[in-house]
Each structure stands twice: as C-alpha cells, then as structure tokens.
CSV table of N, CA and C and ligand atoms in Angstrom, one decimal:
chain,number,residue,atom,x,y,z
A,1,MET,N,107.6,69.0,10.9
A,1,MET,CA,106.2,69.1,10.5
A,1,MET,C,105.4,68.1,11.3
A,2,ARG,N,104.2,68.5,11.6
A,2,ARG,CA,103.3,67.7,12.5
A,2,ARG,C,102.2,67.0,11.7
A,3,ALA,N,101.9,65.8,12.0
A,3,ALA,CA,100.8,65.0,11.4
A,3,ALA,C,99.8,64.6,12.5
A,4,LEU,N,98.5,64.4,12.0
A,4,LEU,CA,97.5,63.9,12.9
A,4,LEU,C,96.9,62.7,12.2
A,5,VAL,N,96.8,61.6,12.9
A,5,VAL,CA,96.1,60.4,12.3
A,5,VAL,C,94.8,60.2,13.1
A,6,VAL,N,93.7,60.2,12.5
A,6,VAL,CA,92.4,60.0,13.1
A,6,VAL,C,91.7,58.7,12.6
A,7,PHE,N,91.3,57.9,13.5
A,7,PHE,CA,90.7,56.6,13.0
A,7,PHE,C,89.4,56.3,13.8
A,8,GLU,N,88.5,55.6,13.0
A,8,GLU,CA,87.4,54.9,13.6
A,8,GLU,C,87.6,53.4,13.5
A,9,SER,N,87.3,52.7,14.5
A,9,SER,CA,87.6,51.2,14.5
A,9,SER,C,86.7,50.5,15.4
A,10,MET,N,86.0,49.5,15.0
A,10,MET,CA,85.0,48.7,15.9
A,10,MET,C,85.6,47.4,16.3
A,11,PHE,N,86.3,46.7,15.4
A,11,PHE,CA,86.9,45.4,15.7
A,11,PHE,C,88.4,45.5,15.9
A,12,GLY,N,89.0,46.7,15.7
A,12,GLY,CA,90.4,46.9,16.0
A,12,GLY,C,91.3,46.9,14.8
A,13,ASN,N,90.8,46.5,13.6
A,13,ASN,CA,91.6,46.4,12.4
A,13,ASN,C,92.1,47.8,11.9
A,14,THR,N,91.1,48.7,11.8
A,14,THR,CA,91.5,50.0,11.3
A,14,THR,C,92.4,50.7,12.3
A,15,ARG,N,92.3,50.4,13.6
A,15,ARG,CA,93.2,51.0,14.6
A,15,ARG,C,94.6,50.5,14.3
A,16,ALA,N,94.7,49.2,14.0
A,16,ALA,CA,96.1,48.6,13.7
A,16,ALA,C,96.7,49.2,12.5
A,17,VAL,N,95.8,49.5,11.4
A,17,VAL,CA,96.3,50.2,10.2
A,17,VAL,C,96.8,51.6,10.6
A,18,ALA,N,95.9,52.3,11.4
A,18,ALA,CA,96.3,53.7,11.8
A,18,ALA,C,97.6,53.7,12.5
A,19,ASP,N,97.8,52.8,13.4
A,19,ASP,CA,99.1,52.7,14.2
A,19,ASP,C,100.3,52.5,13.2
A,20,ALA,N,100.1,51.6,12.2
A,20,ALA,CA,101.2,51.3,11.3
A,20,ALA,C,101.5,52.5,10.4
A,21,ILE,N,100.4,53.2,9.9
A,21,ILE,CA,100.6,54.4,9.1
A,21,ILE,C,101.4,55.4,10.0
A,22,ALA,N,101.0,55.6,11.3
A,22,ALA,CA,101.6,56.5,12.2
A,22,ALA,C,103.1,56.2,12.3
A,23,SER,N,103.4,54.9,12.4
A,23,SER,CA,104.8,54.5,12.6
A,23,SER,C,105.7,54.8,11.4
A,24,GLY,N,105.0,54.8,10.2
A,24,GLY,CA,105.7,55.2,8.9
A,24,GLY,C,106.0,56.7,8.9
A,25,LEU,N,104.9,57.4,9.3
A,25,LEU,CA,105.0,58.9,9.4
A,25,LEU,C,106.1,59.3,10.4
A,26,ALA,N,106.1,58.6,11.5
A,26,ALA,CA,106.9,59.0,12.7
A,26,ALA,C,108.4,58.9,12.4
A,27,GLU,N,108.8,58.3,11.2
A,27,GLU,CA,110.2,58.2,10.9
A,27,GLU,C,110.7,59.6,10.6
A,28,THR,N,109.8,60.5,10.1
A,28,THR,CA,110.3,61.8,9.7
A,28,THR,C,109.4,63.0,10.3
A,29,MET,N,108.3,62.7,10.9
A,29,MET,CA,107.4,63.7,11.4
A,29,MET,C,107.0,63.4,12.8
A,30,GLU,N,106.5,64.5,13.4
A,30,GLU,CA,105.9,64.3,14.8
A,30,GLU,C,104.4,63.9,14.5
A,31,VAL,N,104.0,62.9,15.2
A,31,VAL,CA,102.7,62.3,14.9
A,31,VAL,C,101.8,62.1,16.1
A,32,ASP,N,100.5,62.5,16.0
A,32,ASP,CA,99.6,62.3,17.1
A,32,ASP,C,98.5,61.3,16.5
A,33,VAL,N,98.2,60.2,17.2
A,33,VAL,CA,97.2,59.3,16.7
A,33,VAL,C,96.0,59.4,17.6
A,34,ARG,N,94.8,59.6,17.1
A,34,ARG,CA,93.6,59.8,17.9
A,34,ARG,C,92.4,59.0,17.3
A,35,SER,N,91.6,58.4,18.2
A,35,SER,CA,90.4,57.8,17.8
A,35,SER,C,89.4,59.0,17.5
A,36,VAL,N,88.4,58.8,16.7
A,36,VAL,CA,87.5,59.9,16.4
A,36,VAL,C,86.8,60.4,17.7
A,37,ASP,N,86.7,59.5,18.7
A,37,ASP,CA,86.0,59.9,19.9
A,37,ASP,C,86.9,60.9,20.7
A,38,ASP,N,88.1,61.0,20.3
A,38,ASP,CA,89.1,61.8,21.1
A,38,ASP,C,89.8,62.8,20.2
A,39,ALA,N,89.3,63.0,19.0
A,39,ALA,CA,90.0,63.8,18.0
A,39,ALA,C,89.6,65.3,18.2
A,40,PRO,N,90.6,66.2,17.9
A,40,PRO,CA,90.2,67.6,18.0
A,40,PRO,C,89.1,68.0,17.1
A,41,ASP,N,88.4,69.0,17.4
A,41,ASP,CA,87.2,69.5,16.6
A,41,ASP,C,87.6,70.2,15.3
A,42,GLY,N,88.9,70.6,15.2
A,42,GLY,CA,89.3,71.3,14.0
A,42,GLY,C,90.7,70.9,13.6
A,43,ILE,N,91.2,71.5,12.6
A,43,ILE,CA,92.6,71.2,12.1
A,43,ILE,C,93.5,72.3,12.6
A,44,ALA,N,94.4,72.0,13.5
A,44,ALA,CA,95.3,73.0,14.1
A,44,ALA,C,96.2,73.6,13.0
A,45,ALA,N,96.5,74.9,13.2
A,45,ALA,CA,97.2,75.7,12.1
A,45,ALA,C,98.6,75.1,11.9
A,46,ASP,N,99.2,74.4,12.8
A,46,ASP,CA,100.6,73.9,12.6
A,46,ASP,C,100.6,72.5,12.0
A,47,LEU,N,99.4,71.9,11.7
A,47,LEU,CA,99.4,70.6,11.1
A,47,LEU,C,99.7,70.6,9.6
A,48,GLY,N,100.6,69.8,9.2
A,48,GLY,CA,101.0,69.7,7.8
A,48,GLY,C,100.2,68.6,7.1
A,49,LEU,N,99.7,67.6,7.8
A,49,LEU,CA,99.1,66.4,7.2
A,49,LEU,C,98.1,65.9,8.2
A,50,VAL,N,96.9,65.6,7.7
A,50,VAL,CA,95.9,64.8,8.4
A,50,VAL,C,95.6,63.5,7.7
A,51,VAL,N,95.7,62.4,8.4
A,51,VAL,CA,95.4,61.1,7.8
A,51,VAL,C,94.1,60.6,8.5
A,52,ALA,N,93.0,60.3,7.8
A,52,ALA,CA,91.8,60.0,8.4
A,52,ALA,C,91.3,58.7,7.8
A,53,GLY,N,90.8,57.7,8.7
A,53,GLY,CA,90.4,56.5,8.1
A,53,GLY,C,89.3,55.8,9.0
A,54,GLY,N,88.6,54.9,8.4
A,54,GLY,CA,87.6,54.1,9.1
A,54,GLY,C,87.2,52.8,8.3
A,55,PRO,N,86.4,52.0,8.9
A,55,PRO,CA,86.0,50.8,8.2
A,55,PRO,C,85.0,51.1,7.1
A,56,THR,N,85.0,50.3,6.1
A,56,THR,CA,83.9,50.4,5.1
A,56,THR,C,82.7,49.7,5.6
A,57,HIS,N,81.6,50.4,5.7
A,57,HIS,CA,80.3,49.8,6.1
A,57,HIS,C,79.3,50.2,5.1
A,58,ALA,N,78.6,49.2,4.6
A,58,ALA,CA,77.5,49.4,3.6
A,58,ALA,C,78.0,50.3,2.5
A,59,PHE,N,79.2,49.9,1.9
A,59,PHE,CA,79.7,50.6,0.7
A,59,PHE,C,80.2,52.0,0.9
A,60,SER,N,80.4,52.4,2.2
A,60,SER,CA,80.7,53.8,2.5
A,60,SER,C,81.3,54.0,3.9
A,61,MET,N,81.3,55.2,4.4
A,61,MET,CA,81.7,55.4,5.8
A,61,MET,C,80.5,54.8,6.7
A,62,SER,N,80.8,54.5,7.9
A,62,SER,CA,79.8,53.9,8.8
A,62,SER,C,78.7,55.0,9.1
A,63,ARG,N,77.6,54.5,9.5
A,63,ARG,CA,76.5,55.3,10.0
A,63,ARG,C,76.1,54.7,11.4
A,64,GLU,N,75.3,55.4,12.1
A,64,GLU,CA,74.9,54.9,13.4
A,64,GLU,C,74.3,53.5,13.3
A,65,THR,N,73.5,53.3,12.3
A,65,THR,CA,72.8,52.0,12.1
A,65,THR,C,73.8,50.9,11.8
A,66,THR,N,74.8,51.2,11.0
A,66,THR,CA,75.8,50.1,10.7
A,66,THR,C,76.7,49.8,11.9
A,67,ARG,N,77.0,50.9,12.7
A,67,ARG,CA,77.8,50.7,13.9
A,67,ARG,C,77.0,49.8,14.9
A,68,ARG,N,75.7,50.1,15.0
A,68,ARG,CA,74.9,49.2,15.8
A,68,ARG,C,74.9,47.8,15.4
A,69,ASP,N,74.9,47.6,14.1
A,69,ASP,CA,74.9,46.3,13.5
A,69,ASP,C,76.3,45.6,13.8
A,70,ALA,N,77.3,46.4,13.8
A,70,ALA,CA,78.7,45.8,14.1
A,70,ALA,C,78.7,45.4,15.6
A,71,VAL,N,78.1,46.2,16.5
A,71,VAL,CA,78.1,45.8,17.9
A,71,VAL,C,77.3,44.5,18.0
A,72,ALA,N,76.2,44.4,17.3
A,72,ALA,CA,75.4,43.2,17.4
A,72,ALA,C,76.2,42.0,16.9
A,73,ARG,N,77.1,42.2,16.0
A,73,ARG,CA,78.0,41.1,15.5
A,73,ARG,C,79.2,40.9,16.3
A,74,GLY,N,79.3,41.6,17.5
A,74,GLY,CA,80.4,41.3,18.4
A,74,GLY,C,81.5,42.3,18.5
A,75,ALA,N,81.3,43.5,17.8
A,75,ALA,CA,82.4,44.5,17.9
A,75,ALA,C,82.5,45.0,19.3
A,76,GLU,N,83.7,45.1,19.8
A,76,GLU,CA,83.9,45.5,21.2
A,76,GLU,C,84.2,46.9,21.5
A,77,HIS,N,84.2,47.7,20.4
A,77,HIS,CA,84.6,49.1,20.5
A,77,HIS,C,83.5,50.0,20.0
A,78,PRO,N,82.4,50.3,20.7
A,78,PRO,CA,81.5,51.2,20.2
A,78,PRO,C,82.2,52.6,20.0
A,79,THR,N,81.8,53.3,19.0
A,79,THR,CA,82.6,54.5,18.7
A,79,THR,C,81.7,55.5,17.9
A,80,SER,N,82.1,56.7,17.9
A,80,SER,CA,81.4,57.6,17.0
A,80,SER,C,82.0,57.4,15.6
A,81,GLY,N,81.4,58.2,14.6
A,81,GLY,CA,81.8,57.9,13.2
A,81,GLY,C,82.8,58.9,12.6
A,82,LEU,N,83.6,58.4,11.7
A,82,LEU,CA,84.5,59.3,11.0
A,82,LEU,C,83.7,60.3,10.2
A,83,ARG,N,82.5,59.8,9.6
A,83,ARG,CA,81.7,60.7,8.8
A,83,ARG,C,81.3,61.9,9.6
A,84,ASP,N,80.9,61.7,10.9
A,84,ASP,CA,80.4,62.8,11.8
A,84,ASP,C,81.6,63.7,12.1
A,85,TRP,N,82.7,63.1,12.3
A,85,TRP,CA,83.9,64.0,12.6
A,85,TRP,C,84.2,64.9,11.4
A,86,LEU,N,84.2,64.3,10.2
A,86,LEU,CA,84.5,65.1,9.0
A,86,LEU,C,83.4,66.2,8.8
A,87,GLU,N,82.2,65.8,9.0
A,87,GLU,CA,81.1,66.7,8.7
A,87,GLU,C,81.1,67.9,9.7
A,88,ARG,N,81.6,67.6,10.9
A,88,ARG,CA,81.6,68.6,12.0
A,88,ARG,C,82.8,69.6,11.8
A,89,LEU,N,83.8,69.3,10.9
A,89,LEU,CA,85.0,70.1,10.8
A,89,LEU,C,84.5,71.5,10.5
A,90,PRO,N,85.0,72.5,11.2
A,90,PRO,CA,84.6,73.9,10.8
A,90,PRO,C,85.2,74.3,9.5
A,91,GLU,N,84.5,75.2,8.8
A,91,GLU,CA,85.1,75.7,7.6
A,91,GLU,C,86.4,76.4,7.9
A,92,SER,N,87.5,76.1,7.3
A,92,SER,CA,88.7,76.8,7.6
A,92,SER,C,89.5,76.9,6.3
A,93,ARG,N,90.5,77.7,6.4
A,93,ARG,CA,91.4,77.8,5.2
A,93,ARG,C,92.7,77.0,5.5
A,94,SER,N,92.5,75.8,6.1
A,94,SER,CA,93.6,75.0,6.4
A,94,SER,C,94.5,74.6,5.2
A,95,SER,N,95.8,74.7,5.3
A,95,SER,CA,96.6,74.3,4.2
A,95,SER,C,97.1,72.9,4.4
A,96,ALA,N,96.7,72.2,5.4
A,96,ALA,CA,97.1,70.8,5.7
A,96,ALA,C,96.7,69.9,4.5
A,97,ALA,N,97.5,69.0,4.1
A,97,ALA,CA,97.2,68.0,3.2
A,97,ALA,C,96.4,66.9,3.9
A,98,VAL,N,95.5,66.3,3.2
A,98,VAL,CA,94.7,65.2,3.8
A,98,VAL,C,94.9,63.9,3.0
A,99,ALA,N,95.0,62.8,3.7
A,99,ALA,CA,95.0,61.5,3.1
A,99,ALA,C,93.9,60.7,3.8
A,100,THR,N,93.2,59.8,3.1
A,100,THR,CA,92.1,59.0,3.7
A,100,THR,C,92.4,57.6,3.4
A,101,PHE,N,91.9,56.7,4.4
A,101,PHE,CA,92.1,55.3,4.2
A,101,PHE,C,90.9,54.6,4.8
A,102,ASP,N,90.8,53.3,4.4
A,102,ASP,CA,89.7,52.5,5.0
A,102,ASP,C,90.2,51.1,5.2
A,103,THR,N,89.5,50.3,5.9
A,103,THR,CA,89.6,48.8,5.8
A,103,THR,C,88.4,48.4,5.0
A,104,HIS,N,88.6,47.3,4.3
A,104,HIS,CA,87.6,46.8,3.3
A,104,HIS,C,87.7,45.3,3.2
A,105,ALA,N,86.6,44.6,2.9
A,105,ALA,CA,86.6,43.2,2.7
A,105,ALA,C,87.7,42.8,1.7
A,106,ALA,N,88.3,41.7,1.9
A,106,ALA,CA,89.4,41.2,1.0
A,106,ALA,C,88.9,41.0,-0.5
A,107,GLN,N,87.6,40.8,-0.6
A,107,GLN,CA,87.0,40.7,-1.9
A,107,GLN,C,86.9,42.1,-2.6
A,108,LYS,N,88.0,42.4,-3.3
A,108,LYS,CA,88.2,43.8,-3.8
A,108,LYS,C,87.1,44.2,-4.8
A,109,TRP,N,86.4,43.2,-5.3
A,109,TRP,CA,85.3,43.5,-6.3
A,109,TRP,C,84.1,44.1,-5.6
A,110,ILE,N,84.0,44.0,-4.3
A,110,ILE,CA,82.8,44.6,-3.6
A,110,ILE,C,83.0,46.1,-3.7
A,111,PRO,N,82.0,46.8,-4.3
A,111,PRO,CA,82.1,48.2,-4.5
A,111,PRO,C,82.0,49.0,-3.3
A,112,GLY,N,82.5,50.3,-3.3
A,112,GLY,CA,82.3,51.2,-2.2
A,112,GLY,C,83.5,51.2,-1.3
A,113,SER,N,83.8,52.4,-0.8
A,113,SER,CA,85.0,52.6,0.0
A,113,SER,C,84.9,53.7,0.9
A,114,ALA,N,85.1,53.5,2.2
A,114,ALA,CA,85.0,54.6,3.2
A,114,ALA,C,86.1,55.6,2.9
A,115,ALA,N,87.2,55.2,2.4
A,115,ALA,CA,88.3,56.1,2.1
A,115,ALA,C,87.9,57.1,1.0
A,116,LYS,N,87.2,56.6,0.0
A,116,LYS,CA,86.8,57.5,-1.1
A,116,LYS,C,85.7,58.4,-0.6
A,117,ALA,N,84.7,57.9,0.2
A,117,ALA,CA,83.7,58.7,0.7
A,117,ALA,C,84.3,59.8,1.7
A,118,ALA,N,85.3,59.5,2.4
A,118,ALA,CA,85.9,60.4,3.3
A,118,ALA,C,86.7,61.5,2.5
A,119,ALA,N,87.3,61.1,1.4
A,119,ALA,CA,88.0,62.1,0.6
A,119,ALA,C,87.0,63.1,0.0
A,120,HIS,N,85.8,62.5,-0.4
A,120,HIS,CA,84.8,63.4,-1.0
A,120,HIS,C,84.3,64.4,0.1
A,121,GLU,N,84.1,64.0,1.3
A,121,GLU,CA,83.7,64.9,2.4
A,121,GLU,C,84.8,65.9,2.7
A,122,ALA,N,86.0,65.5,2.7
A,122,ALA,CA,87.1,66.4,2.9
A,122,ALA,C,87.2,67.5,1.9
A,123,ARG,N,87.0,67.1,0.6
A,123,ARG,CA,87.0,68.1,-0.5
A,123,ARG,C,85.8,69.1,-0.3
A,124,ARG,N,84.7,68.5,0.2
A,124,ARG,CA,83.6,69.4,0.4
A,124,ARG,C,83.9,70.5,1.4
A,125,HIS,N,84.9,70.2,2.3
A,125,HIS,CA,85.4,71.2,3.3
A,125,HIS,C,86.5,72.0,2.7
A,126,HIS,N,86.8,71.9,1.4
A,126,HIS,CA,87.8,72.7,0.7
A,126,HIS,C,89.2,72.2,1.2
A,127,LEU,N,89.3,71.0,1.6
A,127,LEU,CA,90.6,70.4,2.0
A,127,LEU,C,91.3,69.8,0.8
A,128,ARG,N,92.6,69.8,0.8
A,128,ARG,CA,93.3,69.2,-0.3
A,128,ARG,C,93.7,67.7,0.0
A,129,VAL,N,93.1,66.9,-0.9
A,129,VAL,CA,93.3,65.4,-0.6
A,129,VAL,C,94.5,64.9,-1.5
A,130,LEU,N,95.4,64.4,-0.8
A,130,LEU,CA,96.7,63.9,-1.4
A,130,LEU,C,96.5,62.5,-2.0
A,131,SER,N,95.9,61.6,-1.2
A,131,SER,CA,95.9,60.2,-1.5
A,131,SER,C,94.8,59.5,-0.7
A,132,SER,N,94.2,58.4,-1.3
A,132,SER,CA,93.3,57.6,-0.5
A,132,SER,C,93.7,56.1,-0.8
A,133,ARG,N,93.5,55.3,0.3
A,133,ARG,CA,94.0,53.9,0.1
A,133,ARG,C,93.1,53.0,1.0
A,134,SER,N,92.9,51.8,0.4
A,134,SER,CA,92.2,50.7,1.1
A,134,SER,C,93.1,49.7,1.6
A,135,PHE,N,92.9,49.1,2.8
A,135,PHE,CA,93.6,48.0,3.4
A,135,PHE,C,92.6,46.9,3.7
A,136,TYR,N,93.0,45.7,3.5
A,136,TYR,CA,92.0,44.6,3.4
A,136,TYR,C,92.0,43.7,4.6
A,137,VAL,N,90.7,43.3,5.0
A,137,VAL,CA,90.5,42.4,6.1
A,137,VAL,C,89.9,41.0,5.5
A,138,ALA,N,90.3,39.9,6.1
A,138,ALA,CA,90.0,38.6,5.6
A,138,ALA,C,88.5,38.3,5.8
A,139,ASP,N,87.9,38.8,6.9
A,139,ASP,CA,86.5,38.6,7.3
A,139,ASP,C,86.0,39.8,7.9
A,140,MET,N,84.6,39.8,8.2
A,140,MET,CA,84.0,40.9,8.8
A,140,MET,C,84.7,41.6,10.0
A,141,GLU,N,85.2,40.7,10.9
A,141,GLU,CA,85.8,41.2,12.1
A,141,GLU,C,87.4,41.1,12.0
A,142,GLY,N,87.9,40.9,10.9
A,142,GLY,CA,89.3,40.7,10.7
A,142,GLY,C,89.7,39.3,10.6
A,143,PRO,N,90.9,38.9,10.6
A,143,PRO,CA,92.1,39.8,10.8
A,143,PRO,C,92.4,40.5,9.5
A,144,LEU,N,93.4,41.4,9.6
A,144,LEU,CA,93.9,42.0,8.4
A,144,LEU,C,94.6,41.0,7.6
A,145,VAL,N,94.5,41.1,6.3
A,145,VAL,CA,95.2,40.2,5.4
A,145,VAL,C,96.7,40.4,5.6
A,146,ASP,N,97.5,39.3,5.5
A,146,ASP,CA,99.0,39.3,5.7
A,146,ASP,C,99.6,40.4,4.9
A,147,GLY,N,100.5,41.2,5.5
A,147,GLY,CA,101.2,42.2,4.8
A,147,GLY,C,100.6,43.6,4.8
A,148,GLU,N,99.4,43.7,5.3
A,148,GLU,CA,98.7,45.0,5.3
A,148,GLU,C,99.3,46.0,6.2
A,149,THR,N,99.8,45.6,7.4
A,149,THR,CA,100.4,46.6,8.2
A,149,THR,C,101.7,47.1,7.6
A,150,ASP,N,102.4,46.2,6.9
A,150,ASP,CA,103.7,46.7,6.3
A,150,ASP,C,103.3,47.7,5.2
A,151,ARG,N,102.2,47.3,4.4
A,151,ARG,CA,101.8,48.2,3.4
A,151,ARG,C,101.4,49.6,3.9
A,152,ALA,N,100.7,49.6,5.1
A,152,ALA,CA,100.3,50.8,5.8
A,152,ALA,C,101.5,51.6,6.2
A,153,ARG,N,102.5,51.0,6.8
A,153,ARG,CA,103.7,51.7,7.2
A,153,ARG,C,104.4,52.3,6.0
A,154,ALA,N,104.5,51.6,4.9
A,154,ALA,CA,105.1,52.2,3.7
A,154,ALA,C,104.3,53.3,3.2
A,155,TRP,N,103.0,53.3,3.2
A,155,TRP,CA,102.2,54.4,2.8
A,155,TRP,C,102.4,55.6,3.6
A,156,GLY,N,102.5,55.4,4.9
A,156,GLY,CA,102.7,56.5,5.9
A,156,GLY,C,104.1,57.2,5.6
A,157,ARG,N,105.1,56.3,5.3
A,157,ARG,CA,106.4,56.9,5.0
A,157,ARG,C,106.4,57.7,3.7
A,158,ASP,N,105.6,57.2,2.7
A,158,ASP,CA,105.5,57.9,1.4
A,158,ASP,C,104.7,59.2,1.6
A,159,LEU,N,103.7,59.2,2.4
A,159,LEU,CA,102.9,60.4,2.6
A,159,LEU,C,103.8,61.5,3.2
A,160,ALA,N,104.6,61.1,4.2
A,160,ALA,CA,105.4,62.0,4.9
A,160,ALA,C,106.4,62.6,3.9
A,161,ARG,N,107.0,61.8,3.1
A,161,ARG,CA,108.0,62.3,2.1
A,161,ARG,C,107.3,63.3,1.1
A,162,ARG,N,106.1,62.9,0.7
A,162,ARG,CA,105.4,63.8,-0.3
A,162,ARG,C,105.1,65.2,0.3
A,163,VAL,N,104.5,65.2,1.6
A,163,VAL,CA,104.2,66.6,2.1
A,163,VAL,C,105.4,67.4,2.4
A,164,GLN,N,106.5,66.7,2.8
A,164,GLN,CA,107.7,67.5,3.1
A,164,GLN,C,108.5,67.9,1.9
A,165,GLU,N,108.2,67.3,0.7
A,165,GLU,CA,108.8,67.8,-0.5
A,165,GLU,C,108.1,68.9,-1.2
A,166,GLU,N,106.8,69.1,-0.7
A,166,GLU,CA,106.0,70.1,-1.4
A,166,GLU,C,106.5,71.5,-1.2
B,201,FMN,C1,77.5,46.6,9.3
B,201,FMN,C2,78.7,46.3,8.5
B,201,FMN,C3,78.7,46.6,7.1
B,201,FMN,C4,79.8,46.3,6.3
B,201,FMN,N1,79.8,46.6,5.0
B,201,FMN,C5,80.9,46.4,4.3
B,201,FMN,C6,81.0,46.8,2.9
B,201,FMN,O1,80.0,47.3,2.3
B,201,FMN,N2,82.1,46.6,2.2
B,201,FMN,C7,83.2,46.0,2.8
B,201,FMN,O2,84.2,45.9,2.1
B,201,FMN,N3,83.2,45.6,4.1
B,201,FMN,C8,82.1,45.8,4.8
B,201,FMN,N4,82.1,45.4,6.1
B,201,FMN,C9,83.3,44.8,6.8
B,201,FMN,C10,84.1,45.9,7.4
B,201,FMN,O3,84.8,46.6,6.4
B,201,FMN,C11,85.0,45.4,8.5
B,201,FMN,O4,84.2,45.0,9.6
B,201,FMN,C12,86.0,46.4,8.9
B,201,FMN,O5,87.0,46.6,7.9
B,201,FMN,C13,86.7,46.0,10.2
B,201,FMN,O6,87.4,47.2,10.7
B,201,FMN,P1,87.5,47.5,12.2
B,201,FMN,O7,88.1,46.3,12.9
B,201,FMN,O8,88.4,48.7,12.3
B,201,FMN,O9,86.1,47.8,12.7
B,201,FMN,C14,81.0,45.7,6.9
B,201,FMN,C15,80.9,45.5,8.3
B,201,FMN,C16,79.8,45.7,9.1
B,201,FMN,C17,79.9,45.5,10.5
C-alpha cells in the first residue's frame, strides 16, 4: 500500500516531523514525502493513506500574512500553505484515509491547532480522517522538544498498521 506525506514548514521543524512520520510508515508501506510546493494536485487512486501537516500559526493553519510574519522573524523557507493545498483538492471519491499533524508551541494550553483545522478541511472534502496529532516546539523557530521525532516515527508506524488492518 502507498502513502503520501505532505508538509508545510518554514523553520524546518514540521519537515523533521514529516520525515520521522515517513520513516515509521516506510517500515511497512511505500512512502512519498512532498513539500506542499511540490505536492500533487489530487489524491492518486492507488494511495491508501495521506498524512498532511503544517505549523500552527495564529491558532490554525498558516495564511499568507502569518507566513510573511514568519519570514520577517527569520524563517528561511518561504512556502505556500497547507490550507491552500487542501482547499484546492478536487472533489473526489477517494477512499484514502487521511491523518493530519502540526507543530505547536510547547505551551500546550495555547489553544488552536493546524492539525485540527486541516482535519476539518479534509472532512469538508469528504475525506475520512483517521487521526490528528500535535508535535511540540520549544520556541517560535524550534527546536523540537526532545523525543518528538521518536513520537512522530511511532505515530507513523501506528497509522500504517491501522490502514493495513482495515
Ligand atoms: C506568525 C506565527 C504565528 C504563530 N502562532 C502560533 C500559535 O497560534 N500557536 C502555536 O502553538 N504556535 C504558533 N507559532 C509557532 C509555530 O507553531 C512554530 O513557528 C512552528 O511550529 C515551527 O514549525 P516550522 O519550523 O515547520 O515552520 C506561530 C509562529 C509564527 C511565525
């Protein structure tokens, strides 16, 4: 079974989480990892799982204004947004399962999650959302909190098991 991991990342943390998720998936699935800038416009018929994630900006998925703000704060990877990629997905009867993730400030009490917003958008496209998860960064530009890439790899492994058992 094939999986696609799509990520948006401005400081590199969400990319590191995406790579770790992909390495967990790759233990039992064929995996393609793509930045949103380079992601396919639709969900190919042979995909069993799509894992999509981005940074939490202003309590949700990024917008052009928040990405500009990130660049002003030193982000080195200008990118398009996960929100735009999801919104552009064509209406389809894809049977692929979807999982969403984000990076979020380590202060877990700060409300809002790009992963939850992405799940909401995926459901609006009639996609089946299996799971959503946040991974934590110590500060605005990172680094990831210790242990988060291990947690991401384990989540990837678990997602692969779940879709293959269905
Ligand atoms: C403009 C802006 C707004 C942000 N707003 C939030 C927020 O509402 N909640 C939060 O947890 N983190 C927020 N952050 C921190 C980001 O989540 C953090 O920069 C991101 O996880 C880093 O991921 P990246 O390295 O993949 O870009 C914000 C960051 C920026 C630049």
